[in-house]
Short mmCIF file of C-alpha atoms and ligand atoms in Angstrom, two decimals:
data_model
loop_
_atom_site.label_atom_id
_atom_site.label_comp_id
_atom_site.label_asym_id
_atom_site.label_seq_id
_atom_site.Cartn_x
_atom_site.Cartn_y
_atom_site.Cartn_z
CA MET A 1 -0.15 0.16 -0.03
CA GLY A 2 1.40 3.37 -0.93
CA LEU A 3 0.59 6.28 1.35
CA THR A 4 0.16 8.67 -1.19
CA ASP A 5 -4.03 8.39 -1.37
CA PRO A 6 -5.30 11.02 1.61
CA GLY A 7 -8.03 8.42 3.22
CA GLN A 8 -5.44 5.95 2.93
CA LYS A 9 -2.79 8.43 4.71
CA SER A 10 -5.32 9.37 7.55
CA SER A 11 -6.57 5.74 8.35
CA ALA A 12 -2.14 4.47 8.65
CA GLU A 13 -1.81 7.91 10.79
CA ASP A 14 -4.43 6.83 13.17
CA ARG A 15 -3.37 2.82 13.12
CA ALA A 16 0.13 4.65 14.01
CA ARG A 17 -1.03 6.74 16.45
CA ARG A 18 -3.39 3.57 18.56
CA VAL A 19 0.29 1.37 17.94
CA ARG A 20 2.39 3.92 19.57
CA GLU A 21 -0.31 4.55 22.65
CA MET A 22 -0.65 1.03 22.94
CA PHE A 23 3.06 0.42 23.48
CA ALA A 24 3.03 3.46 25.87
CA LYS A 25 0.29 1.99 27.96
CA ILE A 26 2.21 -1.22 28.42
CA SER A 27 6.11 -0.47 28.57
CA PRO A 28 6.31 -0.70 32.14
CA ARG A 29 5.68 -4.41 32.04
CA TYR A 30 6.94 -5.14 28.64
CA ASP A 31 9.86 -7.10 29.06
CA LEU A 32 8.41 -8.93 32.11
CA LEU A 33 5.27 -10.10 29.80
CA ASN A 34 7.70 -10.96 27.24
CA HIS A 35 9.77 -12.89 29.07
CA LEU A 36 6.13 -14.84 30.83
CA LEU A 37 4.90 -15.18 28.28
CA SER A 38 7.26 -16.78 26.12
CA ALA A 39 8.66 -18.45 29.08
CA ASN A 40 11.91 -16.80 28.04
CA ILE A 41 12.19 -18.37 24.26
CA ASP A 42 12.18 -14.64 23.06
CA LEU A 43 15.93 -14.23 24.67
CA ARG A 44 17.06 -17.04 22.49
CA TRP A 45 15.44 -15.86 19.22
CA ARG A 46 17.00 -12.49 19.56
CA ARG A 47 20.39 -14.30 20.36
CA ARG A 48 19.87 -16.10 16.94
CA ALA A 49 19.54 -12.92 15.00
CA VAL A 50 22.28 -11.65 16.21
CA ARG A 51 24.48 -14.49 15.60
CA LYS A 52 23.06 -15.20 12.10
CA LEU A 53 24.13 -11.46 11.96
CA LYS A 54 27.60 -11.26 13.60
CA PRO A 55 29.81 -13.23 10.70
CA LEU A 56 28.87 -10.41 8.36
CA LEU A 57 30.14 -7.47 10.87
CA THR A 58 33.08 -5.99 10.61
CA LYS A 59 34.34 -4.05 13.43
CA ASP A 60 32.65 -0.38 13.52
CA ALA A 61 29.76 -1.65 10.82
CA ARG A 62 26.64 0.65 11.64
CA VAL A 63 23.82 -1.38 12.76
CA LEU A 64 20.30 0.20 13.04
CA ASP A 65 17.36 -2.07 15.26
CA VAL A 66 14.25 -0.78 13.82
CA GLY A 67 11.25 -0.64 16.07
CA CYS A 68 13.99 -1.28 18.70
CA GLY A 69 11.07 -0.73 22.04
CA THR A 70 13.21 -1.41 25.36
CA GLY A 71 16.28 -2.51 23.61
CA ASP A 72 16.69 -6.07 24.26
CA LEU A 73 17.42 -6.53 20.82
CA SER A 74 19.96 -3.55 20.14
CA ILE A 75 21.62 -4.28 23.17
CA GLU A 76 22.21 -8.05 22.25
CA LEU A 77 23.68 -6.88 19.26
CA PHE A 78 26.19 -4.10 20.99
CA GLU A 79 27.54 -6.58 23.56
CA LYS A 80 28.01 -9.72 20.91
CA THR A 81 29.56 -7.75 18.02
CA ALA A 82 31.55 -4.86 17.61
CA ALA A 83 29.27 -3.01 15.45
CA GLN A 84 27.92 0.47 15.91
CA VAL A 85 24.59 0.20 17.51
CA THR A 86 21.76 2.53 17.18
CA GLY A 87 18.14 1.69 18.05
CA ILE A 88 15.02 3.85 16.87
CA ASP A 89 11.24 3.23 17.98
CA PHE A 90 8.35 6.02 17.91
CA CYS A 91 7.56 5.18 21.36
CA ARG A 92 9.69 7.46 23.84
CA PRO A 93 8.54 5.60 27.23
CA MET A 94 9.86 2.44 25.61
CA LEU A 95 12.86 4.19 24.62
CA THR A 96 13.36 5.63 27.69
CA LEU A 97 12.84 2.10 29.40
CA ALA A 98 16.08 1.32 26.66
CA GLN A 99 18.11 3.81 27.28
CA ALA A 100 17.98 3.21 31.20
CA LYS A 101 18.93 -0.60 30.74
CA ALA A 102 21.37 0.77 28.27
CA PRO A 103 22.87 4.30 29.13
CA ARG A 104 26.00 3.54 26.31
CA LEU A 105 24.09 3.07 23.87
CA ALA A 106 22.01 5.41 20.87
CA PHE A 107 18.46 4.89 21.36
CA ILE A 108 16.76 7.94 18.74
CA GLU A 109 12.95 8.75 18.21
CA GLY A 110 11.62 8.12 15.12
CA ASP A 111 9.20 6.27 12.22
CA ALA A 112 10.11 3.12 10.91
CA LEU A 113 8.33 4.54 7.98
CA ARG A 114 10.08 7.56 7.21
CA LEU A 115 13.37 6.85 8.80
CA PRO A 116 15.48 9.95 9.44
CA PHE A 117 18.36 8.36 7.68
CA ALA A 118 19.78 9.03 4.10
CA ASP A 119 19.97 6.36 1.97
CA ALA A 120 22.82 3.78 2.37
CA SER A 121 23.58 4.45 5.71
CA PHE A 122 23.77 1.28 7.17
CA GLU A 123 25.77 -2.32 6.68
CA ALA A 124 23.02 -4.01 8.60
CA LEU A 125 19.63 -3.49 9.99
CA THR A 126 17.30 -5.67 12.53
CA ILE A 127 13.72 -5.16 13.06
CA GLY A 128 12.39 -7.08 15.85
CA PHE A 129 9.11 -7.92 16.25
CA ALA A 130 8.02 -4.18 14.93
CA LEU A 131 7.35 -5.27 11.22
CA ARG A 132 4.34 -6.52 12.07
CA ASN A 133 2.75 -3.30 13.39
CA LEU A 134 3.75 -0.97 10.62
CA ALA A 135 1.10 0.86 9.10
CA SER A 136 2.10 -0.96 6.06
CA VAL A 137 4.35 -3.89 5.81
CA GLU A 138 5.54 -2.90 2.09
CA ASP A 139 6.46 0.39 2.97
CA GLY A 140 8.55 -0.92 5.68
CA LEU A 141 10.18 -2.86 3.78
CA GLY A 142 10.76 -0.42 1.04
CA GLU A 143 12.30 2.23 3.58
CA LEU A 144 14.45 -0.67 5.27
CA LEU A 145 16.01 -1.11 1.72
CA ARG A 146 16.44 2.81 1.16
CA VAL A 147 18.85 2.71 4.25
CA LEU A 148 20.55 -0.16 3.86
CA LYS A 149 24.53 0.50 1.91
CA PRO A 150 24.65 -2.11 -1.31
CA ASN A 151 25.57 -5.38 0.07
CA GLY A 152 23.98 -4.80 3.62
CA VAL A 153 21.52 -7.36 5.15
CA VAL A 154 18.25 -6.91 6.77
CA ALA A 155 17.12 -9.02 9.78
CA ILE A 156 13.65 -9.67 10.45
CA LEU A 157 12.41 -11.37 13.41
CA GLU A 158 8.68 -11.71 13.68
CA PHE A 159 6.03 -14.13 14.66
CA SER A 160 5.07 -16.34 12.02
CA GLN A 161 2.73 -19.34 11.28
CA PRO A 162 3.42 -22.73 13.34
CA VAL A 163 4.33 -25.48 11.36
CA GLY A 164 2.20 -28.77 11.59
CA GLY A 165 -1.74 -28.81 11.97
CA LEU A 166 -1.67 -29.99 15.89
CA PHE A 167 0.94 -28.07 16.83
CA ARG A 168 -0.35 -24.58 15.15
CA ARG A 169 -3.59 -25.66 17.02
CA LEU A 170 -2.35 -25.45 20.29
CA VAL A 171 -0.06 -22.01 19.75
CA GLY A 172 -3.84 -21.02 18.43
CA PHE A 173 -5.25 -21.81 21.61
CA TYR A 174 -2.45 -20.58 23.76
CA ASN A 175 -2.83 -17.16 21.57
CA ARG A 176 -6.14 -16.95 21.57
CA CYS A 177 -7.57 -17.69 24.70
CA LEU A 178 -4.68 -17.58 27.56
CA LEU A 179 -2.66 -15.10 26.50
CA PRO A 180 -5.05 -12.22 26.50
CA ARG A 181 -6.12 -13.13 29.72
CA ILE A 182 -2.88 -13.21 31.49
CA GLY A 183 -1.01 -10.49 29.65
CA GLY A 184 -4.17 -8.22 30.22
CA LEU A 185 -4.49 -9.32 33.54
CA LEU A 186 -0.44 -8.24 34.33
CA SER A 187 -0.51 -5.17 32.07
CA GLY A 188 -3.53 -3.79 32.94
CA SER A 189 -4.33 -3.31 28.89
CA ARG A 190 -6.17 -6.33 27.68
CA GLY A 191 -6.94 -5.04 24.48
CA ALA A 192 -2.92 -5.26 23.84
CA TYR A 193 -2.64 -8.67 23.94
CA GLU A 194 -5.83 -9.18 21.82
CA TYR A 195 -4.42 -7.30 19.54
CA LEU A 196 -1.12 -9.39 19.89
CA PRO A 197 -2.32 -12.57 18.46
CA ASP A 198 -5.09 -10.60 15.65
CA SER A 199 -1.93 -9.28 14.64
CA ILE A 200 0.13 -12.58 14.42
CA LEU A 201 -2.70 -13.81 12.24
CA LYS A 202 -3.07 -11.16 9.96
CA PHE A 203 0.61 -11.22 9.21
CA PRO A 204 1.86 -13.16 6.32
CA ASN A 205 3.23 -16.52 6.93
CA GLN A 206 6.94 -17.01 6.09
CA GLU A 207 6.95 -18.09 2.80
CA THR A 208 4.73 -14.57 1.59
CA LEU A 209 6.83 -12.44 3.15
CA ALA A 210 10.02 -14.07 1.99
CA GLY A 211 8.30 -13.24 -1.16
CA MET A 212 7.15 -9.28 -0.40
CA MET A 213 10.67 -9.05 0.64
CA ARG A 214 11.81 -9.76 -3.03
CA ALA A 215 9.29 -7.96 -4.18
CA ALA A 216 10.69 -4.57 -2.56
CA GLY A 217 14.16 -5.69 -3.77
CA PHE A 218 15.62 -7.43 -1.59
CA GLU A 219 17.88 -10.13 -2.77
CA ASP A 220 19.24 -13.96 -1.40
CA VAL A 221 15.84 -13.85 0.78
CA ARG A 222 16.26 -16.83 3.19
CA PHE A 223 14.49 -18.00 6.48
CA GLU A 224 14.25 -20.21 8.97
CA ASN A 225 11.67 -21.12 11.54
CA LEU A 226 12.49 -20.68 15.04
CA SER A 227 10.66 -23.10 17.65
CA GLY A 228 8.35 -24.65 15.10
CA GLY A 229 7.37 -21.70 13.45
CA ILE A 230 6.18 -19.48 15.94
CA ALA A 231 8.42 -17.33 15.12
CA ALA A 232 10.50 -16.96 11.84
CA LEU A 233 13.98 -14.87 11.12
CA HIS A 234 14.12 -13.66 7.39
CA THR A 235 17.18 -12.30 5.92
CA GLY A 236 17.98 -10.45 2.77
CA ARG A 237 20.56 -8.46 1.11
CA ARG A 238 20.45 -5.19 -1.12
CA ARG A 239 22.20 -6.14 -4.34
C1 SAM B 1 6.48 -5.43 19.71
S1 SAM B 1 7.82 -4.34 20.19
C2 SAM B 1 9.19 -5.27 20.18
C3 SAM B 1 10.28 -4.54 20.20
C4 SAM B 1 11.62 -5.06 20.30
N1 SAM B 1 12.14 -4.87 18.65
C5 SAM B 1 11.64 -6.34 20.76
O1 SAM B 1 12.37 -7.11 20.28
O2 SAM B 1 11.23 -6.37 21.78
C6 SAM B 1 7.31 -3.33 19.02
C7 SAM B 1 7.92 -1.95 18.77
O3 SAM B 1 8.05 -1.53 17.48
C8 SAM B 1 7.36 -0.06 17.62
N2 SAM B 1 6.89 0.37 16.62
C9 SAM B 1 5.76 0.45 15.55
N3 SAM B 1 5.37 1.00 14.91
C10 SAM B 1 6.48 1.69 14.62
C11 SAM B 1 7.13 2.95 13.71
N4 SAM B 1 6.11 3.31 12.43
N5 SAM B 1 8.20 3.12 13.81
C12 SAM B 1 8.95 3.41 15.20
N6 SAM B 1 8.56 2.62 16.04
C13 SAM B 1 7.24 1.64 16.07
C14 SAM B 1 6.61 0.14 18.69
O4 SAM B 1 6.66 1.35 19.65
C15 SAM B 1 7.19 -0.79 19.54
O5 SAM B 1 8.27 -0.69 20.50
#
């Protein structure tokens, strides 16, 4: 979806505002709930993304973590690689928490759909569980490609489609029935934890996202399933 039509533009802005307000509201409990609701598996997923990028990152390579939230992926990149890491997010309360956790890291406020960087600024990009929240996945991918240097690599970590019928039904039951209850109780925002499974269901599956990355202009697009496809790690390179 391009954002040229005025009607589309205002609905995209509305959606962005709602997403920003939702994360602001749950920010104090975001880390706790992430780890609790995933039984800490989210930490393994972020580590996997960083391990995948690490061999490609020379000393002082510039890496942007888009939709960095409270900074867990940025911090993992900072601690495990010699890259210069910047985190960007459009929700200030999430960034404030990130900055408190890692005072030496650069976190800036900004929109993933209008990144405040020149074309070809970064050797690598990460985006963890944020692409699903953008008003337009296509526009988000286009913007990621724009700020990547030639030969630069993007790593997209996102919830996906569990593989296998029974496992998919079990994960679906957990997402639909348990997650909103537990998440709602502990965060005080049941809506946010109803939005989560809903947004996962609406998000393109592994193959479709890989196709969208190719259509956006990424090359060498690959993905691996994490925890049976509950999440997936997609990578792609700018030519
Ligand atoms: C589910 S959190 C993920 C945070 C972090 N990457 C992680 O791995 O925990 C999604 C984040 O994306 C941010 N976000 C959503 N849409 C955005 C946009 N258009 N521009 C910048 N940040 C955005 C939200 O504010 C939120 O902090």
